[in-house]
PDB file of C-alpha atoms in Angstrom:
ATOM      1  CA  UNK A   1       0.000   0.000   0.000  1.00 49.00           C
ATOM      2  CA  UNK A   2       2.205   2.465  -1.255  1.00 53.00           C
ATOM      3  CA  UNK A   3       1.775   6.155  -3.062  1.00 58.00           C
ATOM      4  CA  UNK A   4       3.852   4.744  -5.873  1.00 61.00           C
ATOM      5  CA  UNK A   5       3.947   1.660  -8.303  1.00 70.00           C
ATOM      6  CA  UNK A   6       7.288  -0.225  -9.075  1.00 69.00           C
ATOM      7  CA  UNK A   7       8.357  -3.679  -9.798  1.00 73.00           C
ATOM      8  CA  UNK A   8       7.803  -4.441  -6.546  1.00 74.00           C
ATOM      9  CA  UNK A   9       4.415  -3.490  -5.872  1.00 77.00           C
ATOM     10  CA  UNK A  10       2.493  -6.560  -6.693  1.00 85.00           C
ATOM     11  CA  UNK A  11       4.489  -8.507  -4.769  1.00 84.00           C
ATOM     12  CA  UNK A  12       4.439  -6.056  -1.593  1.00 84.00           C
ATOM     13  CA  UNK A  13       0.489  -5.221  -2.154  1.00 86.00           C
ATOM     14  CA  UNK A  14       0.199  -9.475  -2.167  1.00 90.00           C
ATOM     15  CA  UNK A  15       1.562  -9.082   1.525  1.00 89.00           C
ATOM     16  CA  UNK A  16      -0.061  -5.864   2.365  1.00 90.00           C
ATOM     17  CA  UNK A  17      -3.577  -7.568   1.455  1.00 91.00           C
ATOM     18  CA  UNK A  18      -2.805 -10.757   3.448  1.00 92.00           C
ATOM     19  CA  UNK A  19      -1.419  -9.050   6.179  1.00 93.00           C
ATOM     20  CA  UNK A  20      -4.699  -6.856   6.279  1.00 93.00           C
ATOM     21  CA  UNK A  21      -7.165  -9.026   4.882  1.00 93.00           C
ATOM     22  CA  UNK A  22      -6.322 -11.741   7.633  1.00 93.00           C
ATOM     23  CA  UNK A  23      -6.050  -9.118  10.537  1.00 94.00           C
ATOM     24  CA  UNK A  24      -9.686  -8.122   9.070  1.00 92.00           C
ATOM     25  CA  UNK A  25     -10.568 -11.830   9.569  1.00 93.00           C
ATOM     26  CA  UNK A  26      -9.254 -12.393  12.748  1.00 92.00           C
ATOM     27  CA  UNK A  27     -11.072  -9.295  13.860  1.00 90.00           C
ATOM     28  CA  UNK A  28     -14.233 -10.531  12.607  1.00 89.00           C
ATOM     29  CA  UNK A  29     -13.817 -13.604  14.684  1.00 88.00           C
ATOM     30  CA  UNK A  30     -13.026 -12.177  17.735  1.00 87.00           C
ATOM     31  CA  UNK A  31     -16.270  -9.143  17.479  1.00 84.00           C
ATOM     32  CA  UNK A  32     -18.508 -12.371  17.069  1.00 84.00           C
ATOM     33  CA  UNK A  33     -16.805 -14.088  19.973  1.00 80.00           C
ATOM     34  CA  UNK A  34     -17.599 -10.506  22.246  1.00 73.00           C
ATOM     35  CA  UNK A  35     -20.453  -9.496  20.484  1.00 73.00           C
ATOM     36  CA  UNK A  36     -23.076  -8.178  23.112  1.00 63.00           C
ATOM     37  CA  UNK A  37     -21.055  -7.867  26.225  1.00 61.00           C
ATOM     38  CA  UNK A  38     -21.261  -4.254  27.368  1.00 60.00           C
ATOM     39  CA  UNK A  39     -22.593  -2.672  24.382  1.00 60.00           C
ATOM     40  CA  UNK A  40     -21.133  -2.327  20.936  1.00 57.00           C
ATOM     41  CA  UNK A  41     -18.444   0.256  21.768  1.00 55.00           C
ATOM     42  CA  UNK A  42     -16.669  -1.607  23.924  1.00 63.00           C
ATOM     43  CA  UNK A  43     -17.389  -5.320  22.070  1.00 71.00           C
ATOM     44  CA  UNK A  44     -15.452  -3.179  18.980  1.00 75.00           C
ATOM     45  CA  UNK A  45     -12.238  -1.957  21.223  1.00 77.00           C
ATOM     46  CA  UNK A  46     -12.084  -5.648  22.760  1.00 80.00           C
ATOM     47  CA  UNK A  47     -12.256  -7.105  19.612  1.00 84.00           C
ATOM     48  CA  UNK A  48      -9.584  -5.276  17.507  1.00 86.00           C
ATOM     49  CA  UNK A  49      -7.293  -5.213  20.913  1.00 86.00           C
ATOM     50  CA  UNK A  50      -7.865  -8.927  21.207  1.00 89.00           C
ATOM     51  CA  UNK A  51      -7.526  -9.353  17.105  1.00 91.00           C
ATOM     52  CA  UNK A  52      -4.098  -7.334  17.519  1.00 91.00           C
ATOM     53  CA  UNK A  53      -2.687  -9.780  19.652  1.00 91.00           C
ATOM     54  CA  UNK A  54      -3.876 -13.138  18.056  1.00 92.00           C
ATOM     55  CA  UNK A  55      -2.990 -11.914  14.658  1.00 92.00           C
ATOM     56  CA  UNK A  56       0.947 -11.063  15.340  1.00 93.00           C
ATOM     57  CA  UNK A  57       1.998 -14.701  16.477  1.00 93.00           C
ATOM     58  CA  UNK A  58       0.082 -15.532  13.455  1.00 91.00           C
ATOM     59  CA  UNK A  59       1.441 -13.177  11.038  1.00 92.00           C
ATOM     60  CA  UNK A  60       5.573 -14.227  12.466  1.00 93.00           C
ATOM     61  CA  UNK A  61       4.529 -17.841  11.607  1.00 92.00           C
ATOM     62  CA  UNK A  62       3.579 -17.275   7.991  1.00 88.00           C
ATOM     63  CA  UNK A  63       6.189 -15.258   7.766  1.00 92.00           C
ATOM     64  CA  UNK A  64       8.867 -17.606   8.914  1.00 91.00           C
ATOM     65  CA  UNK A  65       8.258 -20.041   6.160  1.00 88.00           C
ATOM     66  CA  UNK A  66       8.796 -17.268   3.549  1.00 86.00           C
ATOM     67  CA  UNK A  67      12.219 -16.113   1.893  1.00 84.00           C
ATOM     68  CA  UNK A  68      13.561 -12.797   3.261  1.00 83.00           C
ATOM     69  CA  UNK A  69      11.308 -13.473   6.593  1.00 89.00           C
ATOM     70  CA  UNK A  70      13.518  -9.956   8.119  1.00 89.00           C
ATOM     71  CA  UNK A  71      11.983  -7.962   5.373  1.00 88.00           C
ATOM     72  CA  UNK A  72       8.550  -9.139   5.548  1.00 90.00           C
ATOM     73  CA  UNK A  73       8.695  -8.520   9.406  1.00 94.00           C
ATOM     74  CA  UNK A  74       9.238  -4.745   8.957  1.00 92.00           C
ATOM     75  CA  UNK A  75       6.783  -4.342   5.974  1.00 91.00           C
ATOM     76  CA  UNK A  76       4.313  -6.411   8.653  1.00 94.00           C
ATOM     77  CA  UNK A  77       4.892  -4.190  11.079  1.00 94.00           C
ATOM     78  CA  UNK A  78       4.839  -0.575   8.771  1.00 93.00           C
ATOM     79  CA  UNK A  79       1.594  -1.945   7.144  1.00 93.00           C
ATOM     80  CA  UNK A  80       0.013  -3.106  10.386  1.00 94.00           C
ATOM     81  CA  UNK A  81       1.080   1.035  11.920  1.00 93.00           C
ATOM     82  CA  UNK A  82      -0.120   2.963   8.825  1.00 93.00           C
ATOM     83  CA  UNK A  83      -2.810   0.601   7.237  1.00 91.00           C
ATOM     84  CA  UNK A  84      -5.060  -1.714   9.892  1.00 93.00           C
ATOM     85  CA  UNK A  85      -4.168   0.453  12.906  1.00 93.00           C
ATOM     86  CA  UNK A  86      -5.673   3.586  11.676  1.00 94.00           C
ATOM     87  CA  UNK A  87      -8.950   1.691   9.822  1.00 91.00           C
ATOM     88  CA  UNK A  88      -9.144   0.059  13.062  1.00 91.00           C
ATOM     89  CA  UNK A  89      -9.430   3.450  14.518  1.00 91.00           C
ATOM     90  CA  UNK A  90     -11.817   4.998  12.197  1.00 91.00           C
ATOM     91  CA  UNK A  91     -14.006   1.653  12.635  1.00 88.00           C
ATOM     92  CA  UNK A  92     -14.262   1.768  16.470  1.00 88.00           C
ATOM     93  CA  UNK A  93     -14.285   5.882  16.407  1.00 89.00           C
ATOM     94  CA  UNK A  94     -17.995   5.144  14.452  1.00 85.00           C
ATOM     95  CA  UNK A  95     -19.036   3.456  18.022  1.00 82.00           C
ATOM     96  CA  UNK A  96     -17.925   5.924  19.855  1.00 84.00           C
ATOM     97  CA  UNK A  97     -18.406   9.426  21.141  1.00 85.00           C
ATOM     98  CA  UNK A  98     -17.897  12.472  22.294  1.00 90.00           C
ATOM     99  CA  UNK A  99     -13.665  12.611  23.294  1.00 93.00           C
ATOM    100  CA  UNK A 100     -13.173   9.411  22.543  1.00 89.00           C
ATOM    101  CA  UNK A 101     -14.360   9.615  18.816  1.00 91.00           C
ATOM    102  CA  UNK A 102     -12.336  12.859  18.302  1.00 94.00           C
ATOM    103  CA  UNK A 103      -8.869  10.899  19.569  1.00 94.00           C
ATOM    104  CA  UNK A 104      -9.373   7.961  17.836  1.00 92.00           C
ATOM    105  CA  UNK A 105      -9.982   9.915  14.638  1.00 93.00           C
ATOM    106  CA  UNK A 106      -7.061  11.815  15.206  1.00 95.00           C
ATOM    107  CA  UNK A 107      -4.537   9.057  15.958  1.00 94.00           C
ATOM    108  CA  UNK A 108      -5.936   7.669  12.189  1.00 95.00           C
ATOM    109  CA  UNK A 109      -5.252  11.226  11.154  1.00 95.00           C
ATOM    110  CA  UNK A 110      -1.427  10.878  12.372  1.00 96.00           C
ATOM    111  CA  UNK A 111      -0.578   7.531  11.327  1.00 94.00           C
ATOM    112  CA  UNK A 112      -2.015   8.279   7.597  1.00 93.00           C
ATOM    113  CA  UNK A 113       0.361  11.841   7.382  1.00 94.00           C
ATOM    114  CA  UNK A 114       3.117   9.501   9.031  1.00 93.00           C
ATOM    115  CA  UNK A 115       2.756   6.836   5.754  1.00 90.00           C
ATOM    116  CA  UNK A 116       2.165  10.036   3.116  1.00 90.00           C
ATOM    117  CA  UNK A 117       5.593  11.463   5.097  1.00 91.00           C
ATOM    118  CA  UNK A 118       7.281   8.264   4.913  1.00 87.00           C
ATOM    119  CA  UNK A 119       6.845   6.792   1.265  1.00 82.00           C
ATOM    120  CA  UNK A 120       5.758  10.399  -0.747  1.00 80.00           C
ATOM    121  CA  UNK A 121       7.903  12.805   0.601  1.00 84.00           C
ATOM    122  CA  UNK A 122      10.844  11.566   2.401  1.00 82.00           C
ATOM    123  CA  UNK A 123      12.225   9.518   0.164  1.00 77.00           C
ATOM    124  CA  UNK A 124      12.307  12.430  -2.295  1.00 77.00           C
ATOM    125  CA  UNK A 125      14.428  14.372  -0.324  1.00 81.00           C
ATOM    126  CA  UNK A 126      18.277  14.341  -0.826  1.00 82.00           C
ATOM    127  CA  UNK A 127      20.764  14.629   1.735  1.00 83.00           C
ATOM    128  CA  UNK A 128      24.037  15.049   1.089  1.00 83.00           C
ATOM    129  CA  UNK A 129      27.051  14.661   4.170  1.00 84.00           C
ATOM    130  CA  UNK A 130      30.969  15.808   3.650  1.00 84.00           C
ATOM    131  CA  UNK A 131      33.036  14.561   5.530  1.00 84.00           C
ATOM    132  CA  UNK A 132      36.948  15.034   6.532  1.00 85.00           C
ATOM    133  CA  UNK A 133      39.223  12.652   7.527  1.00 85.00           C
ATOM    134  CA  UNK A 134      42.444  13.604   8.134  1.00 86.00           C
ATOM    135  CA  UNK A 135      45.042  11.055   8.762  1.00 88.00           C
ATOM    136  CA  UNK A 136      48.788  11.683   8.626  1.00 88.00           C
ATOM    137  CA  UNK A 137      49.769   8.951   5.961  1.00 90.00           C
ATOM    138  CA  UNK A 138      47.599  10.468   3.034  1.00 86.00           C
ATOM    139  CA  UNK A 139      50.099  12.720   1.811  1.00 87.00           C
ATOM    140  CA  UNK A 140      47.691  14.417  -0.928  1.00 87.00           C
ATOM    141  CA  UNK A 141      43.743  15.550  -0.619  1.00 86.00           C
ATOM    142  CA  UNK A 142      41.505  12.302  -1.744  1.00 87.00           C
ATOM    143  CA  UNK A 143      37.565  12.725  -2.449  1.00 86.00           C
ATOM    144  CA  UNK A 144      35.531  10.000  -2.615  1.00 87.00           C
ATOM    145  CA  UNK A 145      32.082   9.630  -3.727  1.00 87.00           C
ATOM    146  CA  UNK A 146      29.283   7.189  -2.195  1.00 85.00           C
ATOM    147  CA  UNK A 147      26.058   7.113  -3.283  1.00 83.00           C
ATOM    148  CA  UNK A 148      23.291   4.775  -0.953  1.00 79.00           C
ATOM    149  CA  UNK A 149      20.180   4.107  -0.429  1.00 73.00           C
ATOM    150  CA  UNK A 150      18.309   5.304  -4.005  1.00 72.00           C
ATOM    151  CA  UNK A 151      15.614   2.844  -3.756  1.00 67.00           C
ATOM    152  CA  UNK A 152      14.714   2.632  -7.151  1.00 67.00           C
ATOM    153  CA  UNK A 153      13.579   1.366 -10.396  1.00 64.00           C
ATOM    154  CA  UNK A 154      14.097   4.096 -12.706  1.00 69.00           C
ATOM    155  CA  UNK A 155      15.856   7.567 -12.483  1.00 75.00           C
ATOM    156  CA  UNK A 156      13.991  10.583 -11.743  1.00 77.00           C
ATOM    157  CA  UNK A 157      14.657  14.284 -10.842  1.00 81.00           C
ATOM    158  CA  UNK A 158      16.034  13.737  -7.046  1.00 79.00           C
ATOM    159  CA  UNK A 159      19.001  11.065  -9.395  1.00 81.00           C
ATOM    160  CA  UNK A 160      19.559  13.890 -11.576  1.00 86.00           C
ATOM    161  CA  UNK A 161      20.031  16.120  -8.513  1.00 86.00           C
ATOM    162  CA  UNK A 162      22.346  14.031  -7.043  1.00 85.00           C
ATOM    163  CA  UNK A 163      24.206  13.705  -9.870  1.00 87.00           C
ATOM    164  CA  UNK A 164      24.704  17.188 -10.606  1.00 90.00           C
ATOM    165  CA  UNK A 165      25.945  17.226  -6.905  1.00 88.00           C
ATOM    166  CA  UNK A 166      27.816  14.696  -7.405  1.00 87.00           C
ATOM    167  CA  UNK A 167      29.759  15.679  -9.904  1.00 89.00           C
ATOM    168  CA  UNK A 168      30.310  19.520  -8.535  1.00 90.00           C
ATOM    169  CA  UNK A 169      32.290  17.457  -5.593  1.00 86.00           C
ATOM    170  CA  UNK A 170      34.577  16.371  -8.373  1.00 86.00           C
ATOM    171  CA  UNK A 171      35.488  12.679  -6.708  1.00 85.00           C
TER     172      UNK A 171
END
């Protein structure tokens, strides 16, 4: 669930959709196993708390059986923060009222500007560091160049940036 499309991207939304779709499942199951005690707010907060906690031990064992398990961990974890969390939010806020409603709505309201932040704007951003080292068997100035961390499957205008920048370093 990403603001872009790549190579990638079916294979990530596959996860995303599993990792949601079976939290959505496991919630489903646990609101039917509390449905009617205490009212309907608090059968929905139970529910997605309880859902939460049955659905991680899950989630680590179907991800232990895949290929590049450390990987899927994090992308469980970043689409569980800024994709169930805040629907589960904006589903229980509907129950509520009053203070309540308004927090929960805003803590969906966060999480959603932390994903936009994250994988729109961030990663558009270049940084560039200089650094000296000065040690006393380099008898003449050496500049080196490292480039990490482009992320990418084509080049675009933050490559072309860095390029430019790059190259006005003269390596």
């Amino acid at each position: 669930m990403n603001f872009y499309w790549n190579d990638w991207s079916p294979l990530n939304l596959s996860y995303d959709l599993a990792f949601v779709g079976g939290f959505g499942v496991v919630w489903l199951l646990c609101a039917l196993l509390f449905r009617g005690l205490r009212g309907p707010a608090q059968s929905a907060g139970r529910s997605a708390l309880l859902a939460f906690a049955l659905h991680f031990p899950l989630s680590m064992i179907f991800i232990a059986a895949r290929p590049h398990a450390g990987f899927l961990v994090v992308h469980y974890f970043w689409t569980m923060l800024t994709a169930a969390l805040p629907l589960s939010c904006i589903l229980i806020a509907r129950r509520w009222s009053g203070a309540a409603r308004a927090a929960l709505a805003l803590a969906a309201f966060a999480l959603l500007l932390l994903k936009l932040y994250a994988e729109a704007i961030e990663p558009r951003q270049l940084q560039t560091d200089h650094f000296a080292i000065e040690d006393r068997r380099i008898s003449a100035p050496v500049r080196i160049a490292h480039i990490t961390d482009l992320q990418t499957d084509g080049i675009g205008p933050m490559h072309w940036q860095a390029r430019q920048q790059l190259r006005s370093f003269q390596p």
